[in-house]
Amino acid sequence: MYFYKLAIALDQFFNALISGKPNETLSSRAYRCANLTDNAKKRWIIAEKVINAIFFWQKKHCYLAYVSQRKRNRL
């Protein structure tokens, strides 16, 4: 559990480094930027596909990360 939490923290840190929300993971941001914005940039569409390919064992990884992020924000 410790390493899982550390991985999430590092993911959020790298997202914040590239001007993202500090409490959002790259996976969640990739889904949000590729699918939920009016001007979806090609780089986010590609990023979502790459991230989903990395996590090939989890179908729709970025979408699930986004849903998880939304649930945590409502607490």
XYZ file of C-alpha atoms in Angstrom:
75
model
C 0.000 0.000 0.000
C 2.879 2.354 0.759
C 4.353 2.039 -2.743
C 0.933 2.500 -4.357
C 0.431 5.760 -2.452
C 3.950 6.856 -3.349
C 3.293 6.162 -7.049
C 0.091 8.242 -6.936
C 1.927 11.089 -5.217
C 4.679 11.052 -7.848
C 2.084 10.961 -10.627
C 0.308 13.994 -9.168
C 3.648 15.765 -8.708
C 4.601 15.312 -12.361
C 1.158 16.489 -13.437
C 1.567 19.623 -11.303
C 5.001 20.222 -12.862
C 3.404 20.518 -16.294
C 0.816 23.043 -15.053
C -1.882 20.539 -14.127
C -4.102 20.456 -11.089
C -1.893 19.405 -8.155
C -4.333 16.755 -6.935
C -4.973 15.131 -10.332
C -3.089 12.247 -11.930
C -1.806 12.329 -15.489
C -4.223 9.560 -16.444
C -7.215 11.524 -15.217
C -5.982 14.684 -16.917
C -5.351 12.856 -20.192
C -8.926 11.575 -20.251
C -10.382 14.942 -19.247
C -8.368 16.927 -21.798
C -8.898 14.428 -24.623
C -12.622 13.916 -24.151
C -14.248 16.639 -22.102
C -12.877 19.839 -23.590
C -14.209 21.643 -26.634
C -10.740 22.038 -28.114
C -9.182 18.644 -27.396
C -5.558 18.872 -28.390
C -3.982 16.040 -30.317
C -1.242 15.605 -27.691
C -3.825 14.690 -25.028
C -5.585 12.268 -27.351
C -2.218 10.597 -28.000
C -1.296 10.737 -24.290
C -4.539 8.969 -23.373
C -3.862 6.204 -25.908
C -0.270 5.754 -24.699
C -1.252 5.654 -21.025
C -4.052 3.181 -21.747
C -1.541 1.012 -23.634
C 0.888 1.111 -20.693
C -1.883 -0.080 -18.375
C -3.102 -2.670 -20.894
C -4.477 -4.989 -18.179
C -6.955 -2.312 -17.077
C -9.510 -1.566 -19.780
C -10.165 2.189 -20.084
C -7.521 3.088 -17.492
C -7.694 6.843 -18.080
C -11.472 6.894 -17.893
C -11.435 4.917 -14.648
C -8.792 7.275 -13.232
C -10.995 10.228 -14.140
C -14.067 8.666 -12.472
C -12.006 7.895 -9.378
C -10.705 11.462 -9.302
C -14.224 12.888 -9.553
C -15.415 10.728 -6.653
C -12.545 11.903 -4.439
C -13.218 15.559 -5.245
C -16.772 15.250 -3.973
C -15.735 14.196 -0.482
